[in-house]
XYZ file of C-alpha atoms in Angstrom:
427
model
C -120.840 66.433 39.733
C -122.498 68.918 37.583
C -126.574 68.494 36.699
C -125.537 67.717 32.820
C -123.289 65.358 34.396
C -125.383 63.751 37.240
C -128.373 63.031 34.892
C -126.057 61.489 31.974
C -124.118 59.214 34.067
C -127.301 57.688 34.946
C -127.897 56.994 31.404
C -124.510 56.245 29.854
C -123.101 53.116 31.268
C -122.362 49.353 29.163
C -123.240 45.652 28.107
C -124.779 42.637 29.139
C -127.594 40.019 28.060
C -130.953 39.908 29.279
C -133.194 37.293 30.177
C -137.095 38.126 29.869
C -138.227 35.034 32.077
C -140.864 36.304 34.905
C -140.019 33.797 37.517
C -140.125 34.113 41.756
C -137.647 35.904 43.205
C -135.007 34.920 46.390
C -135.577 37.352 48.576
C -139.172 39.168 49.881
C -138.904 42.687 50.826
C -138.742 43.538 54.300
C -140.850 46.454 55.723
C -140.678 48.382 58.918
C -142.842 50.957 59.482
C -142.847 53.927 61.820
C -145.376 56.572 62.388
C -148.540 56.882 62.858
C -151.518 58.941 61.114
C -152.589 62.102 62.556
C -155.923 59.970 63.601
C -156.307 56.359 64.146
C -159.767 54.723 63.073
C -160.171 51.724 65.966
C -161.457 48.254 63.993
C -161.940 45.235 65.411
C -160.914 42.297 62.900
C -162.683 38.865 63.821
C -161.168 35.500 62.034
C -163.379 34.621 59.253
C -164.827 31.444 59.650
C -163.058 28.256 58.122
C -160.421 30.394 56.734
C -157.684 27.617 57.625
C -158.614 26.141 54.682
C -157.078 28.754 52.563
C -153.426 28.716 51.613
C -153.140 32.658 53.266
C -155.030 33.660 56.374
C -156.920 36.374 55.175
C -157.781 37.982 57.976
C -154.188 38.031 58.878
C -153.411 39.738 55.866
C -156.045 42.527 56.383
C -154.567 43.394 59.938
C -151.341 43.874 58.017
C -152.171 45.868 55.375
C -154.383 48.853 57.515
C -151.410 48.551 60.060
C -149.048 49.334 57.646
C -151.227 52.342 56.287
C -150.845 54.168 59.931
C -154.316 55.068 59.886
C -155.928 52.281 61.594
C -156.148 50.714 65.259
C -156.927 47.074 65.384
C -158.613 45.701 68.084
C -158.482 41.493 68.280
C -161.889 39.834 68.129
C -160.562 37.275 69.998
C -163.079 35.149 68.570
C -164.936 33.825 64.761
C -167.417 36.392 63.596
C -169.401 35.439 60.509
C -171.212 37.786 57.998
C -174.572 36.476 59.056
C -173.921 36.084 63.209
C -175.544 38.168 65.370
C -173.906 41.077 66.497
C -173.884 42.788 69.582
C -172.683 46.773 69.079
C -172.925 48.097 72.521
C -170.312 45.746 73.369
C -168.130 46.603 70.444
C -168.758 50.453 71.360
C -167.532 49.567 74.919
C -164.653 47.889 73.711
C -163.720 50.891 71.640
C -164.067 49.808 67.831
C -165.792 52.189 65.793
C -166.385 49.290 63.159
C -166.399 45.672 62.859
C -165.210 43.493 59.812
C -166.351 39.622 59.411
C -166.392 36.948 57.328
C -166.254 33.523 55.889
C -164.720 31.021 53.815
C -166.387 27.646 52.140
C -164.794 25.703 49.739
C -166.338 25.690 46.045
C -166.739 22.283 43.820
C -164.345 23.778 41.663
C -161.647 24.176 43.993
C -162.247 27.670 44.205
C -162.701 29.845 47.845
C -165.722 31.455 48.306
C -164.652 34.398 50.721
C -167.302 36.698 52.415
C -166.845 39.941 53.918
C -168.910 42.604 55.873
C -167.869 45.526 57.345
C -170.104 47.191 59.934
C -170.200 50.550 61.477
C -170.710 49.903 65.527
C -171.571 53.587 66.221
C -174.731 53.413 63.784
C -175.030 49.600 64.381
C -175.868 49.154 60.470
C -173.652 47.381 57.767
C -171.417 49.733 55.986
C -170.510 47.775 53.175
C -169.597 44.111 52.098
C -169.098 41.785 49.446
C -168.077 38.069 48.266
C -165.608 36.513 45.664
C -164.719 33.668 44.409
C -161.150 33.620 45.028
C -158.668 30.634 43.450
C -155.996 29.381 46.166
C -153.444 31.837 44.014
C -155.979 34.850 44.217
C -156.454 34.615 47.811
C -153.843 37.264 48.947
C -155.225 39.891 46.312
C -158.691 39.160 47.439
C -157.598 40.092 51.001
C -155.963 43.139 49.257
C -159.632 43.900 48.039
C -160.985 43.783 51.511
C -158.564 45.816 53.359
C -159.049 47.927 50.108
C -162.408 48.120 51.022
C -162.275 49.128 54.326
C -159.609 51.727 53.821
C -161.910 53.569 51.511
C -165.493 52.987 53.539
C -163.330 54.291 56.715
C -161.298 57.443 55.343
C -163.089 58.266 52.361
C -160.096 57.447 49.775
C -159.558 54.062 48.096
C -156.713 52.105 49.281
C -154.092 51.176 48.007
C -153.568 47.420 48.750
C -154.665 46.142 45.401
C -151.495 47.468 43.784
C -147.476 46.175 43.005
C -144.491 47.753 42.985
C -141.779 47.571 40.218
C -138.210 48.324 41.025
C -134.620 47.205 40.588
C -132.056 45.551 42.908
C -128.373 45.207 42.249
C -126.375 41.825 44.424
C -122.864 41.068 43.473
C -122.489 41.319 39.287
C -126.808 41.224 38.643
C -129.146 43.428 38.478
C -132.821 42.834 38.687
C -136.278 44.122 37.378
C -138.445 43.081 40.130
C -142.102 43.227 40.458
C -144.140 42.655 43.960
C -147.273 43.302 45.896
C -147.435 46.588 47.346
C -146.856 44.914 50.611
C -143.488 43.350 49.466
C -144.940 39.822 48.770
C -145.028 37.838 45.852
C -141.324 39.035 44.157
C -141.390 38.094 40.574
C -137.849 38.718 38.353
C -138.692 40.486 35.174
C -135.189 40.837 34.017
C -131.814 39.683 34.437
C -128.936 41.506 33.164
C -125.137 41.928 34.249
C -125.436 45.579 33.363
C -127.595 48.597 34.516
C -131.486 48.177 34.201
C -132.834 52.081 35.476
C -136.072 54.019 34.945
C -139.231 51.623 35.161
C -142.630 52.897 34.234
C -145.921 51.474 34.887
C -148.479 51.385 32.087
C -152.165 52.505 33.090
C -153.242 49.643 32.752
C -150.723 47.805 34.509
C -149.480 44.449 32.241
C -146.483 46.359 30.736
C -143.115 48.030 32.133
C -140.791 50.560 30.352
C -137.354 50.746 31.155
C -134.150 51.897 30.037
C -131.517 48.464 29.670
C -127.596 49.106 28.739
C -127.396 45.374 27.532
C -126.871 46.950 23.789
C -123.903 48.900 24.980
C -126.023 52.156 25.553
C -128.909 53.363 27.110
C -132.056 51.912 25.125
C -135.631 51.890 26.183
C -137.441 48.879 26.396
C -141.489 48.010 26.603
C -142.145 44.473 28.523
C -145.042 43.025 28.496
C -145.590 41.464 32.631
C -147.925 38.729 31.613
C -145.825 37.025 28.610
C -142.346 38.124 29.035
C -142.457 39.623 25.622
C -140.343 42.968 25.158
C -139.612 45.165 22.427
C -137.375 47.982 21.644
C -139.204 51.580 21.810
C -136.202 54.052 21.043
C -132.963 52.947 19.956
C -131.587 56.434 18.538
C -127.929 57.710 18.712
C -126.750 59.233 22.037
C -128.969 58.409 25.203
C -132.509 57.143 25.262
C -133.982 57.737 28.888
C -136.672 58.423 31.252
C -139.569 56.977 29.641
C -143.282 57.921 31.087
C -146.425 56.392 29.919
C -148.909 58.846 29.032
C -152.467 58.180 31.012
C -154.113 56.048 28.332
C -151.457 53.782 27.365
C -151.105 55.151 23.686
C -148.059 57.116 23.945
C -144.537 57.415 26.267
C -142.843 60.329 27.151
C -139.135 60.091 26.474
C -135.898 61.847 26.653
C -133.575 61.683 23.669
C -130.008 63.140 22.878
C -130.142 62.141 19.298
C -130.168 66.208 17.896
C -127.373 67.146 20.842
C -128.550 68.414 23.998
C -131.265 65.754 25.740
C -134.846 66.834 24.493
C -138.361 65.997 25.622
C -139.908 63.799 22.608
C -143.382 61.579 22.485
C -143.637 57.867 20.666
C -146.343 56.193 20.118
C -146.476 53.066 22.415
C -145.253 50.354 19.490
C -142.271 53.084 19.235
C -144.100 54.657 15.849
C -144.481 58.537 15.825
C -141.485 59.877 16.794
C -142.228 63.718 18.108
C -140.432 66.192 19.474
C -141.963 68.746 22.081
C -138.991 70.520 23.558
C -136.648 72.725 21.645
C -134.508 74.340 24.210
C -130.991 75.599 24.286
C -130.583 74.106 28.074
C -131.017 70.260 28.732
C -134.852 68.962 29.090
C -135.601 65.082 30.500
C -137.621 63.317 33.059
C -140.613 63.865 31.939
C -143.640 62.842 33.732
C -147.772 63.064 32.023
C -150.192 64.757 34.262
C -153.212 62.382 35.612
C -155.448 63.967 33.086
C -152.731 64.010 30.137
C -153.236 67.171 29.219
C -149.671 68.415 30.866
C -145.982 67.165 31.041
C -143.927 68.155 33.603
C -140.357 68.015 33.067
C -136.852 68.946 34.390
C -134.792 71.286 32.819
C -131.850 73.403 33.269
C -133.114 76.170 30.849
C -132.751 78.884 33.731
C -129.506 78.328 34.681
C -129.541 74.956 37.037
C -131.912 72.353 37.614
C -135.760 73.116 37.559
C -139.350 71.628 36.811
C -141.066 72.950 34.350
C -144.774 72.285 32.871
C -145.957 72.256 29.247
C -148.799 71.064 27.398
C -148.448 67.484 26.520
C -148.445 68.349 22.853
C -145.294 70.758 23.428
C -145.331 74.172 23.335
C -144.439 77.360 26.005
C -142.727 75.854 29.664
C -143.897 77.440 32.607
C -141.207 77.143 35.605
C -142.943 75.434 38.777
C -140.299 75.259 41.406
C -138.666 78.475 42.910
C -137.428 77.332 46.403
C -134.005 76.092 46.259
C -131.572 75.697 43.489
C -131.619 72.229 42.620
C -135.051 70.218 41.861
C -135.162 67.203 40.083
C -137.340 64.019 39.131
C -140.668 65.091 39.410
C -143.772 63.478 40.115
C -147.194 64.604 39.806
C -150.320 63.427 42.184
C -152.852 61.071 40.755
C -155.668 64.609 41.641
C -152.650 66.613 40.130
C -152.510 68.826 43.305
C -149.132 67.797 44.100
C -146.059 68.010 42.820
C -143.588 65.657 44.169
C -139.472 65.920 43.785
C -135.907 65.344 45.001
C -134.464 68.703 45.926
C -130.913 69.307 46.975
C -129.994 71.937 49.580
C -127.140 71.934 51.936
C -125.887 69.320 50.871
C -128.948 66.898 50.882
C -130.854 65.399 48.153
C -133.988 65.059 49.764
C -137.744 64.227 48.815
C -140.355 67.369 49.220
C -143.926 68.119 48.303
C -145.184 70.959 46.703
C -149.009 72.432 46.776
C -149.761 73.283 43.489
C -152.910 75.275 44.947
C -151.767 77.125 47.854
C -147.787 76.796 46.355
C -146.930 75.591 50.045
C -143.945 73.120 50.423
C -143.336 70.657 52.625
C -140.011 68.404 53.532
C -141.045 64.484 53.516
C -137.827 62.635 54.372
C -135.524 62.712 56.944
C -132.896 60.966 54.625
C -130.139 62.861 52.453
C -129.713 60.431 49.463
C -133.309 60.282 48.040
C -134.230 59.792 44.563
C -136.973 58.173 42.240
C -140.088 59.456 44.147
C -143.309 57.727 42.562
C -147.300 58.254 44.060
C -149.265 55.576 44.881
C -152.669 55.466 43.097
C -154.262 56.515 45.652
C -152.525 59.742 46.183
C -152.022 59.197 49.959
C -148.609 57.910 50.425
C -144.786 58.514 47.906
C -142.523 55.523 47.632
C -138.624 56.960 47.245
C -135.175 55.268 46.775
C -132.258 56.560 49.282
C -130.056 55.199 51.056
C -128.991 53.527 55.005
C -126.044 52.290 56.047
C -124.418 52.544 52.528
C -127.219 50.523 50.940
C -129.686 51.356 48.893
C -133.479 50.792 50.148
C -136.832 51.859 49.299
C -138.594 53.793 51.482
C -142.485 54.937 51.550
C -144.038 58.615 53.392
C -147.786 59.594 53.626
C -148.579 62.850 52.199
C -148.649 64.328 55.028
C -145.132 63.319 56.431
C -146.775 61.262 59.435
C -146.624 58.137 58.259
C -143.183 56.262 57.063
C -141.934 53.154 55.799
C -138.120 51.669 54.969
C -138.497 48.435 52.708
C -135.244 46.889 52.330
C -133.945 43.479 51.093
C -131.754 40.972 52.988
C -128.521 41.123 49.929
C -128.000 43.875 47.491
C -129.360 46.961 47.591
C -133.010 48.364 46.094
C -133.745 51.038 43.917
C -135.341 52.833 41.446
C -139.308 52.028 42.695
C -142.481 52.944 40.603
C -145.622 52.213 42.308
C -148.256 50.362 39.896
C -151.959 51.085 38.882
C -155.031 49.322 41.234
C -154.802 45.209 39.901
C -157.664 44.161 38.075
């Protein structure tokens, strides 16, 4: 199938009706995880105190989330450490831990959980960092998030990326689904129902709305959802294909890709679909666009040179400088939240597989060991890519550090899973 072809079909498919209630999903997403970081950080994890009470163990939760980062060692406590116990270091530093986390729960009058942390550095035998919320019984998993969050960033010098969802869609039998979920596969939520193809989800910054393409209307039209009512509303409805939408870093504007004039063009709308512009003017076809962290860029695919490319321009339109020269075929790109890398699906013998580029030193690197890849997406954090491809004739989701050490296959128990966007830090 021809590029022209390939990226069409994606776009041009048929009917069905949508339903816009958010409700739990059947199925959580199963994650295996393989690899390890080129360093492991050894931290003991003691139970916080009176943490039974809460509907999640917390601690629990916090083991699972630096485990599945790769870049941790935990080391069981084997016993209840509170913030304000007395702690002895040397035996910590004999038993290997380079830090110590602690804690406790109480219950509040108001039903809520007060939840204490501390993390403390055993090498300098001082407190590192440490904080407490009050956390309802539904907040308790994201204020576990927040610790492991926490302790990610006080440890490696990066924030983690706990505190974040996912969005992506799965397909079982006749339905396909908008699905939302922590970034550690709990808490599913359905966005949208529909009997037809739902492709092309995109995070706003702030993270309470999702932008999709839907073929419920008999053609490819992109929609704006808002997570927190349900409420959705039509952002480009023009003749021919409306695809690949891309929020711009402030919220005020999408990136889209329209066929309306002929061949698909790069165009910007104003969030409430208001200001129709178009910033490509090509004689080749131009879509996927994607905003730089700092908005001032848009990288984009194009086959202006004779096959598939990326290309950047300045966000208001304007000359396209080619960025990929290795291989023949590059598509979807994907720019780093510290836009020094460029991510992208790249096909070569026979393989569509994900790769990073260095945008400073122009070094490339191969990230998947897979040969059906697509839909590559950053977490906020920089550190790690989420991907769709494919095993054993399914489709699954799939997440790779940066540095290729670290990899993860999320998969669901019927239907297959694609088309993931990683979501901005909760609030």
């Amino acid at each position: 199938m021809s590029f022209l072809k390939k990226i069409i079909v994606r776009v041009v498919l048929a009917s069905a009706t949508g339903s816009m209630l958010i409700a739990p999903a059947s199925a959580q997403l199963r994650i295996e995880i393989a690899g390890v970081g080129s360093s492991q950080i050894p931290v003991a994890i003691a139970a916080f105190a009176d943490e039974a009470m809460t509907p999640q163990q917390i601690t629990a939760i916090i083991k699972d989330d630096l485990n599945r980062s790769g870049y941790f060692k935990i080391i069981e406590a084997g016993a209840v450490i509170t913030e304000t116990s007395p702690v002895n270091f040397d035996e910590w530093k004999k038993r290997g831990a380079e830090a110590l986390v602690v804690g406790s729960v109480q219950r509040l009058a108001d039903g809520r959980f007060d939840v204490r942390y501390k993390l403390l550095d055993t090498m300098k035998s001082a407190s590192l960092s440490g904080f407490s919320v009050a956390a309802t019984p539904e907040n308790t998993r994201k204020t576990a998030h927040r610790i492991a969050d926490d302790i990610y960033e006080k440890l490696t010098g990066v924030r983690g990326a706990f505190s974040t969802r996912i969005a992506y869609v799965t397909k079982a039998g006749r339905e396909y689904r908008l699905e939302v979920a922590d970034a550690d596969g709990e808490g599913v939520r359905v966005a949208l129902r529909s009997n037809e193809p739902i492709i092309s989800p995109s995070w706003s910054a702030d993270g309470t709305k999702v932008a999709y393409v839907s073929f419920e209307a008999k053609k490819p039209v992109i929609w704006v959802q808002n997570l927190m009512t349900g409420e959705r509303r039509v952002i480009a409805n023009y003749k021919g294909s409306n695809s690949a939408p891309a929020w711009s870093p402030d919220g005020s504007k999408l990136a889209i890709a329209l066929s309306r004039d002929g061949l698909t063009q790069i165009y910007s709308v104003n969030a409430d679909g208001s200001g129709l512009q178009r910033l490509t003017n090509s004689s080749g076809i131009d879509t996927e666009p994607q905003f730089s962290a700092d908005g001032q860029s848009i990288y984009f695919l194009s086959d202006r040179s004779g096959g598939p490319q990326i290309y950047r321009m300045n966000s208001n339109g304007g000359e396209a400088k080619r960025v990929t020269f290795s291989g023949s075929y590059n598509i979807t790109p994907r720019i780093s939240p510290d836009g020094r890398t460029l991510a992208y699906i790249s096909r070569r013998e026979g393989k569509f597989q994900l790769y990073a580029l260095d945008l400073v030193s122009g070094q490339e690197q191969r990230l998947s060991d897979t040969s059906k890849d697509e839909s590559p997406s950053f977490s906020p954090n920089g550190r790690y890519i989420m991907y769709a491809t494919e095993s054993g004739r399914r489709g699954t989701l799939a997440v790779v550090s940066v540095d290729g050490k670290v990899k993860q296959k999320l998969t669901v128990q019927a239907g297959d899973i694609r088309e993931p966007t990683w979501g901005p830090f909760m609030k």
